[in-house]
mmCIF file of C-alpha atoms in Angstrom:
data_model
loop_
_atom_site.group_PDB
_atom_site.id
_atom_site.type_symbol
_atom_site.label_atom_id
_atom_site.label_comp_id
_atom_site.label_asym_id
_atom_site.label_seq_id
_atom_site.Cartn_x
_atom_site.Cartn_y
_atom_site.Cartn_z
ATOM 1 C CA UNK O 21 27.875 40.034 -16.474
ATOM 2 C CA UNK O 22 30.822 37.751 -15.753
ATOM 3 C CA UNK O 23 31.611 39.500 -12.478
ATOM 4 C CA UNK O 24 30.553 37.008 -9.808
ATOM 5 C CA UNK O 25 31.534 35.908 -6.328
ATOM 6 C CA UNK O 26 30.385 32.333 -6.765
ATOM 7 C CA UNK O 27 32.884 29.499 -7.174
ATOM 8 C CA UNK O 28 32.850 26.284 -9.159
ATOM 9 C CA UNK O 29 32.755 24.301 -5.904
ATOM 10 C CA UNK O 30 29.537 26.043 -4.889
ATOM 11 C CA UNK O 31 27.932 25.205 -8.231
ATOM 12 C CA UNK O 32 28.992 21.565 -7.970
ATOM 13 C CA UNK O 33 27.716 21.342 -4.392
ATOM 14 C CA UNK O 34 24.380 22.868 -5.411
ATOM 15 C CA UNK O 35 24.079 20.397 -8.283
ATOM 16 C CA UNK O 36 24.824 17.490 -5.942
ATOM 17 C CA UNK O 37 22.167 18.723 -3.514
ATOM 18 C CA UNK O 38 19.609 18.964 -6.314
ATOM 19 C CA UNK O 39 20.407 15.453 -7.558
ATOM 20 C CA UNK O 40 20.182 14.135 -3.998
ATOM 21 C CA UNK O 41 16.793 15.733 -3.430
ATOM 22 C CA UNK O 42 15.466 14.454 -6.750
ATOM 23 C CA UNK O 43 16.842 10.930 -6.311
ATOM 24 C CA UNK O 44 15.741 10.374 -2.711
ATOM 25 C CA UNK O 45 12.348 12.018 -3.224
ATOM 26 C CA UNK O 46 11.705 10.005 -6.379
ATOM 27 C CA UNK O 47 12.604 6.780 -4.576
ATOM 28 C CA UNK O 48 10.331 7.300 -1.580
ATOM 29 C CA UNK O 49 7.666 8.995 -3.672
ATOM 30 C CA UNK O 50 7.589 5.954 -5.959
ATOM 31 C CA UNK O 51 7.385 3.546 -3.033
ATOM 32 C CA UNK O 52 4.237 5.393 -1.967
ATOM 33 C CA UNK O 53 2.857 6.493 -5.308
ATOM 34 C CA UNK O 54 3.088 3.291 -7.338
ATOM 35 C CA UNK O 55 1.019 1.161 -4.892
ATOM 36 C CA UNK O 56 -1.476 4.011 -4.595
ATOM 37 C CA UNK O 57 -1.789 4.202 -8.366
ATOM 38 C CA UNK O 58 -2.315 0.456 -8.610
ATOM 39 C CA UNK O 59 -4.967 0.590 -5.870
ATOM 40 C CA UNK O 60 -6.781 3.362 -7.723
ATOM 41 C CA UNK O 61 -7.011 1.154 -10.814
ATOM 42 C CA UNK O 62 -7.805 -2.238 -9.300
ATOM 43 C CA UNK O 63 -10.082 -0.814 -6.599
ATOM 44 C CA UNK O 64 -12.173 1.425 -8.840
ATOM 45 C CA UNK O 65 -15.695 0.334 -9.897
ATOM 46 C CA UNK O 66 -15.249 -2.580 -12.290
ATOM 47 C CA UNK O 67 -11.614 -3.062 -11.274
ATOM 48 C CA UNK O 68 -9.801 -6.345 -10.628
ATOM 49 C CA UNK O 69 -10.362 -5.990 -6.879
ATOM 50 C CA UNK O 70 -13.296 -3.610 -6.760
ATOM 51 C CA UNK O 71 -13.454 -1.741 -3.455
ATOM 52 C CA UNK O 72 -15.687 1.297 -3.249
ATOM 53 C CA UNK O 73 -14.388 2.082 0.249
ATOM 54 C CA UNK O 74 -10.717 2.158 -0.744
ATOM 55 C CA UNK O 75 -11.378 4.096 -3.922
ATOM 56 C CA UNK O 76 -13.701 6.606 -2.246
ATOM 57 C CA UNK O 77 -10.985 7.367 0.337
ATOM 58 C CA UNK O 78 -7.876 7.388 -1.874
ATOM 59 C CA UNK O 79 -9.324 9.339 -4.776
ATOM 60 C CA UNK O 80 -10.302 12.533 -2.871
ATOM 61 C CA UNK O 81 -7.214 12.445 -0.623
ATOM 62 C CA UNK O 82 -4.911 12.331 -3.648
ATOM 63 C CA UNK O 83 -6.903 15.105 -5.311
ATOM 64 C CA UNK O 84 -6.608 17.308 -2.224
ATOM 65 C CA UNK O 85 -2.821 16.918 -1.925
ATOM 66 C CA UNK O 86 -2.330 17.423 -5.652
ATOM 67 C CA UNK O 87 -4.393 20.605 -5.608
ATOM 68 C CA UNK O 88 -1.832 22.333 -3.365
ATOM 69 C CA UNK O 89 0.964 24.215 -5.164
ATOM 70 C CA UNK O 90 4.324 22.932 -3.943
ATOM 71 C CA UNK O 91 5.439 26.250 -2.475
ATOM 72 C CA UNK O 92 2.298 26.342 -0.281
ATOM 73 C CA UNK O 93 2.675 22.695 0.722
ATOM 74 C CA UNK O 94 6.315 23.350 1.560
ATOM 75 C CA UNK O 95 5.400 26.061 4.059
ATOM 76 C CA UNK O 96 2.215 24.425 5.356
ATOM 77 C CA UNK O 97 3.930 21.256 6.590
ATOM 78 C CA UNK O 98 6.969 22.916 8.177
ATOM 79 C CA UNK O 99 5.929 21.649 11.659
ATOM 80 C CA UNK O 100 5.661 18.095 10.307
ATOM 81 C CA UNK O 101 8.994 18.445 8.509
ATOM 82 C CA UNK O 102 10.635 19.674 11.698
ATOM 83 C CA UNK O 103 9.107 16.730 13.584
ATOM 84 C CA UNK O 104 10.446 14.189 11.063
ATOM 85 C CA UNK O 105 13.976 15.480 10.445
ATOM 86 C CA UNK O 106 14.402 17.929 13.367
ATOM 87 C CA UNK O 107 14.898 20.888 11.016
ATOM 88 C CA UNK O 108 12.976 22.862 8.426
ATOM 89 C CA UNK O 109 15.961 24.208 6.492
ATOM 90 C CA UNK O 110 18.369 22.450 4.166
ATOM 91 C CA UNK O 111 18.400 19.608 1.675
ATOM 92 C CA UNK O 112 17.226 16.939 4.127
ATOM 93 C CA UNK O 113 14.280 19.057 5.222
ATOM 94 C CA UNK O 114 13.264 19.724 1.605
ATOM 95 C CA UNK O 115 12.978 15.999 0.902
ATOM 96 C CA UNK O 116 9.980 15.593 3.249
ATOM 97 C CA UNK O 117 7.602 17.945 1.391
ATOM 98 C CA UNK O 118 9.014 16.754 -1.932
ATOM 99 C CA UNK O 119 7.976 13.173 -1.133
ATOM 100 C CA UNK O 120 4.506 14.271 -0.004
ATOM 101 C CA UNK O 121 4.192 16.358 -3.164
ATOM 102 C CA UNK O 122 5.376 13.789 -5.688
ATOM 103 C CA UNK O 123 3.736 10.621 -4.278
ATOM 104 C CA UNK O 124 0.134 11.514 -5.243
ATOM 105 C CA UNK O 125 1.406 12.936 -8.524
ATOM 106 C CA UNK O 126 3.057 9.612 -9.344
ATOM 107 C CA UNK O 127 -0.099 7.812 -8.231
ATOM 108 C CA UNK O 128 -2.166 9.708 -10.798
ATOM 109 C CA UNK O 129 0.396 9.168 -13.545
ATOM 110 C CA UNK O 130 0.575 5.441 -12.768
ATOM 111 C CA UNK O 131 -3.212 5.276 -12.741
ATOM 112 C CA UNK O 132 -3.378 6.868 -16.194
ATOM 113 C CA UNK O 133 -0.718 4.495 -17.544
ATOM 114 C CA UNK O 134 -2.470 1.399 -16.207
ATOM 115 C CA UNK O 135 -5.859 2.517 -17.513
ATOM 116 C CA UNK O 136 -4.364 2.531 -21.027
ATOM 117 C CA UNK O 137 -3.999 -1.266 -20.891
ATOM 118 C CA UNK O 138 -6.540 -3.068 -23.066
ATOM 119 C CA UNK O 139 -9.300 -4.388 -20.742
ATOM 120 C CA UNK O 140 -9.514 -7.490 -22.932
ATOM 121 C CA UNK O 141 -6.060 -8.576 -21.737
ATOM 122 C CA UNK O 142 -7.175 -8.445 -18.115
ATOM 123 C CA UNK O 143 -10.407 -10.262 -18.907
ATOM 124 C CA UNK O 144 -8.433 -12.996 -20.672
ATOM 125 C CA UNK O 145 -6.117 -13.314 -17.668
ATOM 126 C CA UNK O 146 -9.057 -13.651 -15.283
ATOM 127 C CA UNK O 147 -10.737 -16.212 -17.534
ATOM 128 C CA UNK O 148 -7.565 -18.330 -17.348
ATOM 129 C CA UNK O 149 -7.887 -18.398 -13.563
ATOM 130 C CA UNK O 150 -5.202 -15.852 -12.709
ATOM 131 C CA UNK O 151 -5.366 -14.434 -9.198
ATOM 132 C CA UNK O 152 -5.678 -10.657 -8.720
ATOM 133 C CA UNK O 153 -1.973 -10.477 -7.832
ATOM 134 C CA UNK O 154 -1.042 -12.435 -10.957
ATOM 135 C CA UNK O 155 -3.226 -10.198 -13.103
ATOM 136 C CA UNK O 156 -1.478 -7.123 -11.720
ATOM 137 C CA UNK O 157 2.086 -8.476 -11.747
ATOM 138 C CA UNK O 158 2.113 -10.564 -14.942
ATOM 139 C CA UNK O 159 -0.362 -8.691 -17.151
ATOM 140 C CA UNK O 160 -1.222 -5.167 -16.003
ATOM 141 C CA UNK O 161 2.256 -3.842 -15.148
ATOM 142 C CA UNK O 162 4.128 -5.465 -18.092
ATOM 143 C CA UNK O 163 1.575 -4.158 -20.586
ATOM 144 C CA UNK O 164 1.919 -0.637 -19.182
ATOM 145 C CA UNK O 165 5.719 -0.780 -18.852
ATOM 146 C CA UNK O 166 6.545 1.614 -21.711
ATOM 147 C CA UNK O 167 3.997 4.139 -20.485
ATOM 148 C CA UNK O 168 5.312 3.809 -16.923
ATOM 149 C CA UNK O 169 8.795 4.754 -18.126
ATOM 150 C CA UNK O 170 7.413 8.034 -19.450
ATOM 151 C CA UNK O 171 5.488 8.415 -16.192
ATOM 152 C CA UNK O 172 8.680 8.365 -14.141
ATOM 153 C CA UNK O 173 10.382 10.636 -16.664
ATOM 154 C CA UNK O 174 7.636 13.210 -16.149
ATOM 155 C CA UNK O 175 7.776 12.774 -12.367
ATOM 156 C CA UNK O 176 11.547 13.301 -12.336
ATOM 157 C CA UNK O 177 11.291 16.508 -14.349
ATOM 158 C CA UNK O 178 8.501 17.737 -12.072
ATOM 159 C CA UNK O 179 10.734 17.081 -9.062
ATOM 160 C CA UNK O 180 13.552 19.113 -10.584
ATOM 161 C CA UNK O 181 11.196 22.076 -10.834
ATOM 162 C CA UNK O 182 10.005 21.537 -7.269
ATOM 163 C CA UNK O 183 13.581 21.430 -5.910
ATOM 164 C CA UNK O 184 14.188 24.802 -7.520
ATOM 165 C CA UNK O 185 11.197 26.211 -5.598
ATOM 166 C CA UNK O 186 12.530 24.660 -2.399
ATOM 167 C CA UNK O 187 15.401 27.106 -2.674
ATOM 168 C CA UNK O 188 13.060 29.939 -1.688
ATOM 169 C CA UNK O 189 13.018 28.616 1.895
ATOM 170 C CA UNK O 190 16.648 27.570 2.082
ATOM 171 C CA UNK O 191 16.196 24.085 0.712
ATOM 172 C CA UNK O 192 19.598 24.056 -0.926
ATOM 173 C CA UNK O 193 20.420 22.997 -4.464
ATOM 174 C CA UNK O 194 20.333 24.929 -7.718
ATOM 175 C CA UNK O 195 17.204 26.838 -6.701
ATOM 176 C CA UNK O 196 18.787 28.103 -3.507
ATOM 177 C CA UNK O 197 21.841 29.201 -5.485
ATOM 178 C CA UNK O 198 19.672 31.096 -7.964
ATOM 179 C CA UNK O 199 17.674 32.841 -5.222
ATOM 180 C CA UNK O 200 20.555 33.646 -2.861
ATOM 181 C CA UNK O 201 23.107 34.793 -5.430
ATOM 182 C CA UNK O 202 21.272 35.341 -8.690
ATOM 183 C CA UNK O 203 18.195 37.171 -7.407
ATOM 184 C CA UNK O 204 19.110 38.678 -4.034
ATOM 185 C CA UNK O 205 22.617 39.738 -5.108
ATOM 186 C CA UNK O 206 21.690 40.553 -8.713
ATOM 187 C CA UNK O 207 24.318 38.140 -10.039
ATOM 188 C CA UNK O 208 23.437 37.663 -13.711
ATOM 189 C CA UNK O 209 26.151 35.059 -14.214
ATOM 190 C CA UNK O 210 24.663 32.814 -11.527
ATOM 191 C CA UNK O 211 21.202 33.109 -13.047
ATOM 192 C CA UNK O 212 22.505 32.117 -16.479
ATOM 193 C CA UNK O 213 24.482 29.168 -15.089
ATOM 194 C CA UNK O 214 21.578 27.835 -13.003
ATOM 195 C CA UNK O 215 19.145 28.140 -15.918
ATOM 196 C CA UNK O 216 21.562 26.308 -18.214
ATOM 197 C CA UNK O 217 22.077 23.522 -15.653
ATOM 198 C CA UNK O 218 18.327 23.038 -15.253
ATOM 199 C CA UNK O 219 17.827 23.039 -19.020
ATOM 200 C CA UNK O 220 20.523 20.394 -19.506
ATOM 201 C CA UNK O 221 19.105 18.235 -16.711
ATOM 202 C CA UNK O 222 15.538 18.373 -18.011
ATOM 203 C CA UNK O 223 16.461 17.829 -21.660
ATOM 204 C CA UNK O 224 18.800 14.980 -20.775
ATOM 205 C CA UNK O 225 16.262 13.168 -18.611
ATOM 206 C CA UNK O 226 13.481 13.658 -21.166
ATOM 207 C CA UNK O 227 15.663 12.327 -23.990
ATOM 208 C CA UNK O 228 16.688 9.258 -21.983
ATOM 209 C CA UNK O 229 13.076 8.600 -20.970
ATOM 210 C CA UNK O 230 11.817 8.914 -24.549
ATOM 211 C CA UNK O 231 14.525 6.570 -25.815
ATOM 212 C CA UNK O 232 13.784 3.966 -23.147
ATOM 213 C CA UNK O 233 10.053 4.252 -23.797
ATOM 214 C CA UNK O 234 10.487 3.673 -27.533
ATOM 215 C CA UNK O 235 12.739 0.687 -26.861
ATOM 216 C CA UNK O 236 10.224 -0.830 -24.432
ATOM 217 C CA UNK O 237 7.409 -0.459 -26.984
ATOM 218 C CA UNK O 238 9.434 -2.209 -29.693
ATOM 219 C CA UNK O 239 10.172 -5.074 -27.325
#
């Protein structure tokens, strides 16, 4: 079981690639997903800035993208990925579908977090003459802050799983290591190491997110 051709440098490089994919994808996915989630809440019927047009467009589009399993999305947008980054293989190429995959997912999670805010708080803000932007920035987001922390924790863990699937098409990272060496070369040691790394990453991120969420609620 301990007989393997893989080196420590390869494991470290794969881990760095995974962290890069998760970090960059989470950043750009959040820049797209958070505003979309806010628009879904404030633009829905009865929202702060009710807009049936915006909501009727965003809601089905997000549902359609979210309905696609990541591995199918990854393959389906290869031409677009190649157009954006001039390649369809490697860590950089994997980031494109990861962003498209995680942005609507974050939007839905943000929407759910914001909908948990007591409507009475928003009504009180509007009665005091707050503008829609002030209602969103000073009341809606702060009240949902603890829930949003757990939202991004969930999104990060989801991205880790998606990066592992990206390895099936040469996306790099821990998933690529597991497929190339663990599965195709029947290297049990590699499979055990990659599973342990993913377990540590997920458990660590979840623990940090839970701790931050509890702290935010107490504050």
